[in-house]
Amino acid sequence: MQKLVIEGGKMLCGELKTQGAKNAVLPVMAAAVLCKGVSVLDNCPSITDSYCAVRIINCLGMKAIQSGGNCTIDAAVLDDNPTIPDRLMREMRSSIIFMGTLLGRIGRCNLYYPGGCDLGPHPIDMHISSLKRMGAQIEDEGEKITCCAPNGLHGCSIALSFPSVGATENIILAAVCAEGETVISNAAREPEICCMADFLRQCGAVIKGDGSGRIVIEGVEELKQPEGEVFGIYPDRIAAATYIACVASAGGEMLLTDCTPCHLEGVIPIFEQMGCYIKAFGSNIYIHKRDTLTAVDTIRTMVYPGFPTDVQAIVMAPLCTARGTTVFVENIFENRYRHTLGLCRMGADIKAEGKVAVVSGVKKLHGAKMDAPNLRGGAGLVTAALGAEGTSEIASTEYIDRGYENIEGNLTALGAKIRRISSG
Ligand code: UD1
């Protein structure tokens, strides 16, 4: 068990390189399973979710190694009847996208219901019904799911009832080597889908329209990354938003490099409305916060390009000490206000019920002992602790390590007082 100990009230100042995107590296690794050869990726984040994907690939009989930002996946051979064990499926929600990729590659797989952060129910009905339309037979035996496609997968038209990121990824993965054309309407538009599609195109896939609500995939015989090519994972827009929020909370200034500012179009205006100075240029974002922040009227989480659900807890942290009241409406997940407990322990004034949380700004937060309730909730507590008076202890760091590479090292380099300790 580890804890992050944060002495708040230290201004942040300096430059930080944006890590590779957690939500892109997993689908790209799953896509590499479709390639009959070696794929080389770089800018992979050193986070436990990424290592979990590596372990899944290895347990299916392939060879994956991640070292620093580089990951090599040799998918030349894999098990005849691939099974992802329950313990690995439980580690992250996005493990479900191995269903599409294994059906596409070998026509069968066995897996379990996925786990990950407890954000309320996470049904996979759209994943299952879409893959069934493409010719898969899927037996749901409670916890275990057995899938096969005895006659191979075929293209078809799929209209999603909600633009689910995971379902869109699963369909693309199943469709790239299926027979004929697949058209997804009401597809998710998140940049991580474009990242996966870019990698698949590098390997010979024919995909059009990713980034829009209508994606068209023409099945091809075989995928292979051309020798000598390396695929770079997109920068992490959620980690970028987190470090911007840390500066908004603690004060100071920062140059965030190697990011893609246009992926943060739903987020940057919120920091500007709070009173932060933000300037995006090229692949950099400069942020400066000096004065007291101002509340933002209403923040509604939406599908991309709207305000991301993953940034809700993180942006709430600096708003706890803003002048005025901010209303949050969480439209994507049911159970995503558990971090408010920790924030209130630090002195925040938050009333949360159902989809809505009302944050009334207080003068200051004070240090407290808290538990990270999940990945982004934990990041929100770190963000708040940096701006609070006194010392905070945040336990259950394993959630934070799922998505943030060297968070204490990065914040220390910016001038924060933060250290990791092992506790009983
Ligand atoms: C979600 C986020 C994504 C983020 C990721 C990691 C959205 C829309 N998606 O993706 O941006 O990167 O978490 O934290 O913000 N649903 C169903 N049936 C299904 C699939 C989904 O009802 O078969 C519902 C979910 O319960 C949820 C919503 O659709 O309410 C969004 O789910 P989805 O986009 O699939 O979630 P993730 O892929 O996990």
CSV table of C-alpha atoms and ligand atoms in Angstrom, one decimal:
chain,number,residue,atom,x,y,z
A,1,MET,CA,0.0,0.0,0.0
A,2,GLN,CA,1.3,3.4,-0.9
A,3,LYS,CA,0.3,7.0,-0.2
A,4,LEU,CA,1.0,10.3,-1.7
A,5,VAL,CA,1.9,12.9,0.9
A,6,ILE,CA,1.4,16.5,-0.3
A,7,GLU,CA,2.3,19.7,1.4
A,8,GLY,CA,0.0,22.2,-0.2
A,9,GLY,CA,0.4,25.9,-1.0
A,10,LYS,CA,3.6,25.7,-3.2
A,11,MET,CA,3.3,27.5,-6.5
A,12,LEU,CA,4.1,25.5,-9.5
A,13,CYS,CA,6.5,26.8,-12.2
A,14,GLY,CA,8.2,25.1,-15.1
A,15,GLU,CA,7.9,23.0,-18.2
A,16,LEU,CA,6.4,19.5,-18.6
A,17,LYS,CA,6.2,17.1,-21.5
A,18,THR,CA,2.8,15.5,-22.0
A,19,GLN,CA,2.7,11.7,-21.6
A,20,GLY,CA,1.2,9.4,-24.2
A,21,ALA,CA,-2.5,8.8,-23.9
A,22,LYS,CA,-3.8,6.0,-21.7
A,23,ASN,CA,-7.0,5.8,-23.6
A,24,ALA,CA,-5.2,5.5,-26.9
A,25,VAL,CA,-2.4,3.1,-26.0
A,26,LEU,CA,-4.8,0.3,-25.0
A,27,PRO,CA,-6.8,0.3,-28.3
A,28,VAL,CA,-3.6,0.6,-30.3
A,29,MET,CA,-2.1,-2.4,-28.5
A,30,ALA,CA,-5.3,-4.4,-29.1
A,31,ALA,CA,-5.1,-3.4,-32.8
A,32,ALA,CA,-1.5,-4.7,-32.9
A,33,VAL,CA,-2.9,-8.2,-32.2
A,34,LEU,CA,-4.5,-8.1,-35.6
A,35,CYS,CA,-1.1,-7.7,-37.3
A,36,LYS,CA,0.7,-10.9,-38.3
A,37,GLY,CA,4.1,-9.7,-37.3
A,38,VAL,CA,5.9,-7.3,-35.1
A,39,SER,CA,4.5,-3.8,-34.3
A,40,VAL,CA,6.6,-1.1,-32.7
A,41,LEU,CA,4.9,1.7,-30.7
A,42,ASP,CA,6.4,4.7,-29.1
A,43,ASN,CA,5.2,7.4,-26.7
A,44,CYS,CA,3.5,4.7,-24.7
A,45,PRO,CA,2.9,5.9,-21.1
A,46,SER,CA,4.5,4.0,-18.2
A,47,ILE,CA,1.3,3.4,-16.4
A,48,THR,CA,-0.2,0.2,-14.9
A,49,ASP,CA,-3.1,0.0,-17.5
A,50,SER,CA,-0.5,-0.1,-20.2
A,51,TYR,CA,1.4,-2.9,-18.5
A,52,CYS,CA,-1.9,-4.7,-18.0
A,53,ALA,CA,-2.5,-4.7,-21.8
A,54,VAL,CA,1.0,-6.1,-22.2
A,55,ARG,CA,0.2,-8.9,-19.8
A,56,ILE,CA,-3.1,-9.7,-21.6
A,57,ILE,CA,-1.2,-10.0,-25.0
A,58,ASN,CA,1.4,-12.2,-23.4
A,59,CYS,CA,-1.1,-14.5,-21.8
A,60,LEU,CA,-2.7,-15.0,-25.2
A,61,GLY,CA,0.5,-16.6,-26.5
A,62,MET,CA,2.0,-13.5,-28.2
A,63,LYS,CA,5.0,-11.5,-27.1
A,64,ALA,CA,4.8,-7.9,-25.9
A,65,ILE,CA,7.4,-5.9,-24.1
A,66,GLN,CA,7.2,-2.4,-22.9
A,67,SER,CA,10.3,-0.6,-21.9
A,68,GLY,CA,10.0,3.1,-21.2
A,69,GLY,CA,8.0,4.6,-23.9
A,70,ASN,CA,8.6,1.8,-26.4
A,71,CYS,CA,6.5,-1.2,-26.8
A,72,THR,CA,7.1,-4.1,-29.2
A,73,ILE,CA,4.3,-6.5,-29.9
A,74,ASP,CA,5.0,-9.7,-31.8
A,75,ALA,CA,1.7,-11.1,-32.8
A,76,ALA,CA,2.9,-13.7,-35.3
A,77,VAL,CA,1.5,-16.6,-33.3
A,78,LEU,CA,-1.2,-16.8,-30.7
A,79,ASP,CA,-3.2,-19.4,-28.8
A,80,ASP,CA,-5.8,-21.4,-30.8
A,81,ASN,CA,-8.5,-20.8,-28.3
A,82,PRO,CA,-7.4,-17.5,-26.6
A,83,THR,CA,-8.8,-16.9,-23.1
A,84,ILE,CA,-8.3,-13.7,-21.1
A,85,PRO,CA,-8.4,-14.7,-17.4
A,86,ASP,CA,-10.8,-13.1,-15.1
A,87,ARG,CA,-8.1,-11.3,-13.0
A,88,LEU,CA,-6.8,-9.4,-16.0
A,89,MET,CA,-10.2,-8.5,-17.3
A,90,ARG,CA,-11.1,-7.1,-13.9
A,91,GLU,CA,-8.1,-4.7,-14.0
A,92,MET,CA,-9.6,-2.3,-16.6
A,93,ARG,CA,-12.8,-1.6,-18.4
A,94,SER,CA,-11.2,-1.3,-21.8
A,95,SER,CA,-10.0,-4.9,-21.8
A,96,ILE,CA,-13.4,-5.6,-23.5
A,97,ILE,CA,-12.0,-4.4,-26.8
A,98,PHE,CA,-9.9,-7.6,-27.1
A,99,MET,CA,-13.2,-9.2,-27.9
A,100,GLY,CA,-13.4,-7.5,-31.3
A,101,THR,CA,-9.7,-7.9,-32.1
A,102,LEU,CA,-9.6,-11.6,-31.2
A,103,LEU,CA,-12.8,-12.3,-33.2
A,104,GLY,CA,-11.2,-10.4,-36.1
A,105,ARG,CA,-7.9,-12.2,-35.9
A,106,ILE,CA,-8.8,-15.8,-35.0
A,107,GLY,CA,-12.6,-16.0,-34.9
A,108,ARG,CA,-12.9,-17.1,-31.3
A,109,CYS,CA,-12.1,-16.0,-27.7
A,110,ASN,CA,-13.2,-16.4,-24.1
A,111,LEU,CA,-13.2,-13.6,-21.7
A,112,TYR,CA,-15.0,-12.2,-18.6
A,113,TYR,CA,-16.9,-9.1,-17.8
A,114,PRO,CA,-14.5,-6.2,-17.6
A,115,GLY,CA,-13.7,-4.3,-14.4
A,116,GLY,CA,-11.8,-1.0,-13.9
A,117,CYS,CA,-12.8,1.9,-11.8
A,118,ASP,CA,-16.2,1.7,-10.2
A,119,LEU,CA,-18.1,4.4,-12.0
A,120,GLY,CA,-21.5,2.7,-11.8
A,121,PRO,CA,-22.8,0.1,-14.3
A,122,HIS,CA,-20.9,-0.3,-17.4
A,123,PRO,CA,-23.0,-2.4,-19.8
A,124,ILE,CA,-21.5,-4.0,-22.9
A,125,ASP,CA,-24.8,-4.6,-24.7
A,126,MET,CA,-23.8,-2.4,-27.7
A,127,HIS,CA,-20.5,-4.3,-28.1
A,128,ILE,CA,-22.3,-7.6,-28.0
A,129,SER,CA,-25.2,-6.8,-30.4
A,130,SER,CA,-22.8,-5.1,-32.9
A,131,LEU,CA,-20.4,-8.0,-33.1
A,132,LYS,CA,-23.4,-10.4,-33.4
A,133,ARG,CA,-24.6,-8.4,-36.4
A,134,MET,CA,-21.2,-9.0,-37.9
A,135,GLY,CA,-21.6,-12.8,-37.6
A,136,ALA,CA,-20.2,-13.5,-34.1
A,137,GLN,CA,-21.9,-16.0,-31.8
A,138,ILE,CA,-21.6,-14.8,-28.3
A,139,GLU,CA,-22.7,-16.8,-25.2
A,140,ASP,CA,-23.0,-14.8,-22.1
A,141,GLU,CA,-22.7,-17.3,-19.1
A,142,GLY,CA,-23.1,-14.8,-16.3
A,143,GLU,CA,-19.5,-13.7,-15.7
A,144,LYS,CA,-17.9,-15.6,-18.6
A,145,ILE,CA,-18.4,-14.7,-22.3
A,146,THR,CA,-17.6,-17.2,-25.0
A,147,CYS,CA,-17.3,-15.9,-28.6
A,148,CYS,CA,-16.8,-17.5,-31.9
A,149,ALA,CA,-17.4,-16.7,-35.6
A,150,PRO,CA,-17.5,-20.1,-37.3
A,151,ASN,CA,-18.1,-18.5,-40.7
A,152,GLY,CA,-15.9,-15.5,-40.2
A,153,LEU,CA,-17.1,-11.9,-39.7
A,154,HIS,CA,-18.8,-9.9,-42.3
A,155,GLY,CA,-19.3,-6.1,-42.8
A,156,CYS,CA,-22.7,-4.6,-42.1
A,157,SER,CA,-24.4,-1.2,-41.1
A,158,ILE,CA,-24.4,-0.5,-37.4
A,159,ALA,CA,-26.3,2.4,-35.9
A,160,LEU,CA,-25.2,2.9,-32.3
A,161,SER,CA,-27.9,4.2,-29.9
A,162,PHE,CA,-25.2,6.1,-28.1
A,163,PRO,CA,-21.7,7.1,-29.4
A,164,SER,CA,-19.9,4.6,-27.1
A,165,VAL,CA,-16.1,4.9,-27.3
A,166,GLY,CA,-15.5,1.2,-26.4
A,167,ALA,CA,-18.2,-0.1,-28.8
A,168,THR,CA,-16.9,2.0,-31.7
A,169,GLU,CA,-13.4,0.7,-31.1
A,170,ASN,CA,-14.6,-2.9,-30.8
A,171,ILE,CA,-16.5,-2.7,-34.1
A,172,ILE,CA,-13.6,-1.1,-36.0
A,173,LEU,CA,-11.2,-3.9,-34.7
A,174,ALA,CA,-13.7,-6.6,-35.7
A,175,ALA,CA,-14.3,-4.9,-39.1
A,176,VAL,CA,-10.8,-4.2,-40.4
A,177,CYS,CA,-10.2,-7.8,-41.5
A,178,ALA,CA,-13.9,-8.8,-42.0
A,179,GLU,CA,-15.4,-9.5,-45.3
A,180,GLY,CA,-16.9,-6.4,-47.0
A,181,GLU,CA,-17.8,-3.0,-45.8
A,182,THR,CA,-18.9,-1.9,-42.3
A,183,VAL,CA,-20.6,1.4,-41.7
A,184,ILE,CA,-20.9,2.7,-38.2
A,185,SER,CA,-23.3,5.6,-37.7
A,186,ASN,CA,-23.5,7.6,-34.5
A,187,ALA,CA,-19.9,6.5,-33.9
A,188,ALA,CA,-17.8,8.1,-31.1
A,189,ARG,CA,-15.6,10.9,-32.3
A,190,GLU,CA,-12.9,10.8,-29.5
A,191,PRO,CA,-9.3,11.5,-30.7
A,192,GLU,CA,-8.3,8.1,-29.3
A,193,ILE,CA,-10.4,6.4,-32.0
A,194,CYS,CA,-8.5,8.4,-34.6
A,195,CYS,CA,-5.2,7.3,-33.0
A,196,MET,CA,-6.2,3.7,-33.3
A,197,ALA,CA,-7.4,4.2,-36.9
A,198,ASP,CA,-4.1,5.9,-37.8
A,199,PHE,CA,-2.2,2.9,-36.5
A,200,LEU,CA,-4.5,0.5,-38.4
A,201,ARG,CA,-4.1,2.5,-41.6
A,202,GLN,CA,-0.3,2.4,-41.2
A,203,CYS,CA,-0.7,-1.4,-41.2
A,204,GLY,CA,-2.8,-1.4,-44.3
A,205,ALA,CA,-6.4,-1.1,-43.0
A,206,VAL,CA,-9.0,0.9,-45.0
A,207,ILE,CA,-10.9,3.2,-42.6
A,208,LYS,CA,-12.6,6.5,-43.5
A,209,GLY,CA,-14.5,9.0,-41.4
A,210,ASP,CA,-12.9,8.4,-38.0
A,211,GLY,CA,-13.3,11.6,-36.0
A,212,SER,CA,-16.8,12.0,-37.4
A,213,GLY,CA,-20.0,10.3,-36.5
A,214,ARG,CA,-19.9,8.0,-39.6
A,215,ILE,CA,-17.0,5.6,-40.0
A,216,VAL,CA,-16.7,3.4,-43.0
A,217,ILE,CA,-14.4,0.3,-42.9
A,218,GLU,CA,-13.5,-1.8,-45.9
A,219,GLY,CA,-12.2,-5.2,-44.8
A,220,VAL,CA,-8.7,-6.2,-46.0
A,221,GLU,CA,-7.0,-9.7,-46.1
A,222,GLU,CA,-4.1,-9.0,-43.8
A,223,LEU,CA,-2.5,-6.3,-41.6
A,224,LYS,CA,1.1,-5.7,-41.0
A,225,GLN,CA,3.2,-2.7,-39.8
A,226,PRO,CA,5.7,-1.9,-42.5
A,227,GLU,CA,9.2,-2.8,-41.4
A,228,GLY,CA,11.1,0.0,-39.9
A,229,GLU,CA,8.0,2.0,-39.1
A,230,VAL,CA,7.2,3.1,-35.5
A,231,PHE,CA,3.8,4.3,-34.5
A,232,GLY,CA,3.6,7.2,-32.0
A,233,ILE,CA,0.7,7.2,-29.5
A,234,TYR,CA,-1.2,10.5,-29.4
A,235,PRO,CA,-0.6,12.8,-26.3
A,236,ASP,CA,-2.9,12.3,-23.3
A,237,ARG,CA,-5.5,15.1,-23.3
A,238,ILE,CA,-6.8,14.1,-19.9
A,239,ALA,CA,-3.3,14.1,-18.3
A,240,ALA,CA,-2.7,17.5,-20.0
A,241,ALA,CA,-6.0,18.9,-18.5
A,242,THR,CA,-4.9,17.4,-15.1
A,243,TYR,CA,-1.6,19.3,-15.0
A,244,ILE,CA,-3.3,22.5,-16.2
A,245,ALA,CA,-5.8,22.0,-13.3
A,246,CYS,CA,-2.9,21.5,-10.9
A,247,VAL,CA,-1.5,25.0,-11.8
A,248,ALA,CA,-5.1,26.5,-11.5
A,249,SER,CA,-5.3,25.0,-8.0
A,250,ALA,CA,-1.8,25.8,-6.7
A,251,GLY,CA,-1.1,28.9,-8.7
A,252,GLY,CA,2.0,29.7,-10.8
A,253,GLU,CA,2.7,29.1,-14.5
A,254,MET,CA,3.6,26.2,-16.7
A,255,LEU,CA,4.5,25.3,-20.3
A,256,LEU,CA,3.0,22.0,-21.3
A,257,THR,CA,4.8,20.7,-24.3
A,258,ASP,CA,4.1,17.8,-26.8
A,259,CYS,CA,0.4,18.0,-26.5
A,260,THR,CA,-2.4,18.6,-29.0
A,261,PRO,CA,-4.3,21.7,-27.9
A,262,CYS,CA,-7.2,21.2,-30.4
A,263,HIS,CA,-8.1,18.0,-28.4
A,264,LEU,CA,-8.7,20.2,-25.4
A,265,GLU,CA,-11.2,22.5,-27.1
A,266,GLY,CA,-14.0,21.5,-24.6
A,267,VAL,CA,-11.7,22.1,-21.6
A,268,ILE,CA,-9.5,25.2,-22.2
A,269,PRO,CA,-12.5,27.6,-22.3
A,270,ILE,CA,-13.5,26.4,-18.8
A,271,PHE,CA,-10.0,27.3,-17.4
A,272,GLU,CA,-10.3,30.7,-19.2
A,273,GLN,CA,-13.7,31.3,-17.6
A,274,MET,CA,-12.2,30.5,-14.2
A,275,GLY,CA,-9.7,33.4,-14.8
A,276,CYS,CA,-6.6,31.5,-15.8
A,277,TYR,CA,-4.5,32.9,-18.7
A,278,ILE,CA,-4.1,30.1,-21.3
A,279,LYS,CA,-2.3,30.4,-24.6
A,280,ALA,CA,-2.1,27.5,-27.0
A,281,PHE,CA,0.6,27.5,-29.7
A,282,GLY,CA,1.8,24.7,-31.9
A,283,SER,CA,2.0,21.6,-29.7
A,284,ASN,CA,2.3,23.7,-26.5
A,285,ILE,CA,-0.1,25.1,-23.9
A,286,TYR,CA,1.0,27.9,-21.6
A,287,ILE,CA,-1.0,28.5,-18.4
A,288,HIS,CA,-0.7,31.2,-15.8
A,289,LYS,CA,-2.8,31.6,-12.7
A,290,ARG,CA,-2.3,34.3,-10.2
A,291,ASP,CA,-5.6,35.7,-8.9
A,292,THR,CA,-8.5,34.1,-7.1
A,293,LEU,CA,-10.5,32.0,-9.5
A,294,THR,CA,-14.1,32.7,-10.5
A,295,ALA,CA,-16.8,30.0,-10.6
A,296,VAL,CA,-18.1,28.7,-13.9
A,297,ASP,CA,-21.8,28.7,-14.5
A,298,THR,CA,-22.5,25.0,-15.4
A,299,ILE,CA,-20.2,22.3,-16.5
A,300,ARG,CA,-21.9,19.4,-18.3
A,301,THR,CA,-19.9,16.3,-19.2
A,302,MET,CA,-20.6,15.2,-22.8
A,303,VAL,CA,-19.2,13.1,-25.6
A,304,TYR,CA,-16.2,14.5,-27.5
A,305,PRO,CA,-15.8,17.4,-28.4
A,306,GLY,CA,-17.8,18.3,-25.3
A,307,PHE,CA,-16.4,18.5,-21.8
A,308,PRO,CA,-15.0,15.0,-21.0
A,309,THR,CA,-16.3,13.0,-18.1
A,310,ASP,CA,-12.7,12.1,-17.3
A,311,VAL,CA,-11.9,15.8,-16.4
A,312,GLN,CA,-14.9,16.4,-14.2
A,313,ALA,CA,-13.3,15.5,-10.9
A,314,ILE,CA,-10.1,17.2,-11.9
A,315,VAL,CA,-11.6,20.6,-12.7
A,316,MET,CA,-13.8,20.4,-9.6
A,317,ALA,CA,-10.7,20.7,-7.5
A,318,PRO,CA,-9.7,24.3,-8.3
A,319,LEU,CA,-13.3,25.4,-8.4
A,320,CYS,CA,-13.7,24.5,-4.7
A,321,THR,CA,-12.0,27.7,-3.9
A,322,ALA,CA,-13.3,29.9,-6.7
A,323,ARG,CA,-15.5,32.9,-6.1
A,324,GLY,CA,-19.2,31.8,-6.6
A,325,THR,CA,-21.0,28.6,-7.3
A,326,THR,CA,-20.4,26.0,-10.1
A,327,VAL,CA,-23.0,23.4,-11.0
A,328,PHE,CA,-21.7,20.1,-12.5
A,329,VAL,CA,-23.9,17.8,-14.5
A,330,GLU,CA,-22.4,14.3,-15.1
A,331,ASN,CA,-24.1,12.8,-18.1
A,332,ILE,CA,-21.9,9.8,-18.9
A,333,PHE,CA,-21.4,7.7,-15.8
A,334,GLU,CA,-23.8,7.2,-12.8
A,335,ASN,CA,-21.3,7.0,-10.0
A,336,ARG,CA,-18.8,9.7,-10.6
A,337,TYR,CA,-18.9,12.0,-7.6
A,338,ARG,CA,-17.1,9.8,-5.1
A,339,HIS,CA,-14.2,12.3,-5.0
A,340,THR,CA,-16.5,14.9,-3.5
A,341,LEU,CA,-16.2,13.0,-0.1
A,342,GLY,CA,-12.4,13.7,-0.1
A,343,LEU,CA,-12.9,17.3,-1.3
A,344,CYS,CA,-15.4,18.0,1.5
A,345,ARG,CA,-13.0,16.5,4.0
A,346,MET,CA,-10.6,19.2,2.9
A,347,GLY,CA,-13.2,21.8,3.6
A,348,ALA,CA,-15.0,22.1,0.3
A,349,ASP,CA,-18.7,22.9,0.2
A,350,ILE,CA,-20.2,20.5,-2.3
A,351,LYS,CA,-23.7,19.0,-2.5
A,352,ALA,CA,-23.9,16.0,-4.9
A,353,GLU,CA,-27.1,14.2,-5.8
A,354,GLY,CA,-27.7,12.0,-8.8
A,355,LYS,CA,-26.2,13.6,-11.9
A,356,VAL,CA,-25.7,17.0,-10.2
A,357,ALA,CA,-23.0,18.4,-7.9
A,358,VAL,CA,-23.2,22.0,-6.7
A,359,VAL,CA,-19.8,23.4,-5.7
A,360,SER,CA,-20.0,26.6,-3.6
A,361,GLY,CA,-16.5,28.3,-3.5
A,362,VAL,CA,-14.9,28.5,0.0
A,363,LYS,CA,-11.9,30.7,0.9
A,364,LYS,CA,-9.4,27.9,1.2
A,365,LEU,CA,-9.0,24.1,1.5
A,366,HIS,CA,-7.0,22.5,4.3
A,367,GLY,CA,-5.0,19.2,4.2
A,368,ALA,CA,-6.7,15.9,5.1
A,369,LYS,CA,-6.3,12.2,4.9
A,370,MET,CA,-8.2,10.7,2.0
A,371,ASP,CA,-8.5,7.6,-0.2
A,372,ALA,CA,-8.4,7.9,-4.0
A,373,PRO,CA,-11.8,6.6,-4.9
A,374,ASN,CA,-10.9,5.8,-8.6
A,375,LEU,CA,-8.4,7.0,-11.2
A,376,ARG,CA,-9.7,10.5,-12.1
A,377,GLY,CA,-11.2,11.1,-8.6
A,378,GLY,CA,-7.8,10.4,-7.2
A,379,ALA,CA,-6.2,12.9,-9.6
A,380,GLY,CA,-8.8,15.4,-8.5
A,381,LEU,CA,-7.8,15.0,-4.9
A,382,VAL,CA,-4.1,15.4,-5.7
A,383,THR,CA,-5.0,18.6,-7.6
A,384,ALA,CA,-6.9,20.0,-4.7
A,385,ALA,CA,-4.2,19.0,-2.1
A,386,LEU,CA,-1.6,21.0,-4.1
A,387,GLY,CA,-3.6,24.2,-3.5
A,388,ALA,CA,-4.7,23.4,0.1
A,389,GLU,CA,-3.1,24.7,3.3
A,390,GLY,CA,-1.2,22.0,5.2
A,391,THR,CA,-0.4,18.4,4.5
A,392,SER,CA,-2.7,15.9,2.8
A,393,GLU,CA,-2.3,12.1,2.5
A,394,ILE,CA,-3.9,10.3,-0.4
A,395,ALA,CA,-4.1,6.5,-0.1
A,396,SER,CA,-5.0,3.9,-2.8
A,397,THR,CA,-2.5,5.4,-5.2
A,398,GLU,CA,-2.8,2.3,-7.3
A,399,TYR,CA,-5.8,3.9,-8.9
A,400,ILE,CA,-3.8,7.0,-9.8
A,401,ASP,CA,-0.9,4.9,-11.2
A,402,ARG,CA,-3.4,3.3,-13.7
A,403,GLY,CA,-3.3,6.5,-15.7
A,404,TYR,CA,-0.5,8.9,-14.6
A,405,GLU,CA,3.2,8.4,-15.4
A,406,ASN,CA,5.4,9.5,-12.5
A,407,ILE,CA,2.9,12.0,-11.2
A,408,GLU,CA,5.0,12.8,-8.1
A,409,GLY,CA,8.2,13.2,-10.2
A,410,ASN,CA,6.4,15.6,-12.6
A,411,LEU,CA,4.9,17.7,-9.9
A,412,THR,CA,8.1,17.8,-7.9
A,413,ALA,CA,9.9,19.1,-11.0
A,414,LEU,CA,7.3,21.9,-11.1
A,415,GLY,CA,8.0,22.8,-7.5
A,416,ALA,CA,5.4,20.9,-5.6
A,417,LYS,CA,6.1,19.2,-2.3
A,418,ILE,CA,4.9,15.7,-2.9
A,419,ARG,CA,6.3,12.3,-2.0
A,420,ARG,CA,5.3,8.7,-2.1
A,421,ILE,CA,5.5,6.6,1.0
A,422,SER,CA,4.8,3.0,1.6
A,423,SER,CA,2.3,2.4,4.3
A,424,GLY,CA,1.4,-0.8,6.3
B,1,UD1,C1,-15.5,6.4,-21.5
B,1,UD1,C2,-15.6,7.8,-22.1
B,1,UD1,C3,-14.3,8.0,-22.8
B,1,UD1,C4,-13.1,7.8,-21.9
B,1,UD1,C5,-13.2,6.4,-21.3
B,1,UD1,C6,-12.1,6.1,-20.2
B,1,UD1,C7,-17.5,9.0,-23.0
B,1,UD1,C8,-18.6,8.9,-24.0
B,1,UD1,N1,-16.7,7.9,-23.0
B,1,UD1,O1,-15.4,5.4,-22.6
B,1,UD1,O2,-14.2,9.3,-23.3
B,1,UD1,O3,-11.9,7.9,-22.5
B,1,UD1,O4,-14.5,6.2,-20.6
B,1,UD1,O5,-12.4,6.7,-19.0
B,1,UD1,O6,-17.2,9.9,-22.3
B,1,UD1,N2,-22.9,2.1,-22.6
B,1,UD1,C9,-24.0,1.3,-22.7
B,1,UD1,N3,-23.8,0.1,-23.4
B,1,UD1,C10,-22.7,-0.3,-24.0
B,1,UD1,C11,-21.6,0.6,-23.9
B,1,UD1,C12,-21.7,1.8,-23.2
B,1,UD1,O7,-25.0,1.6,-22.2
B,1,UD1,O8,-22.6,-1.3,-24.6
B,1,UD1,C13,-23.0,3.4,-21.9
B,1,UD1,C14,-22.2,3.5,-20.6
B,1,UD1,O9,-22.9,2.9,-19.5
B,1,UD1,C15,-21.9,4.9,-20.4
B,1,UD1,C16,-21.9,5.5,-21.9
B,1,UD1,O10,-22.5,4.5,-22.7
B,1,UD1,O11,-23.0,5.5,-19.8
B,1,UD1,C17,-20.4,5.7,-22.3
B,1,UD1,O12,-19.8,4.6,-22.4
B,1,UD1,P1,-18.5,4.4,-23.4
B,1,UD1,O13,-18.2,5.5,-24.2
B,1,UD1,O14,-18.7,3.0,-24.0
B,1,UD1,O15,-17.4,4.2,-22.2
B,1,UD1,P2,-16.0,4.0,-22.4
B,1,UD1,O16,-15.7,3.3,-23.7
B,1,UD1,O17,-15.5,3.3,-21.2
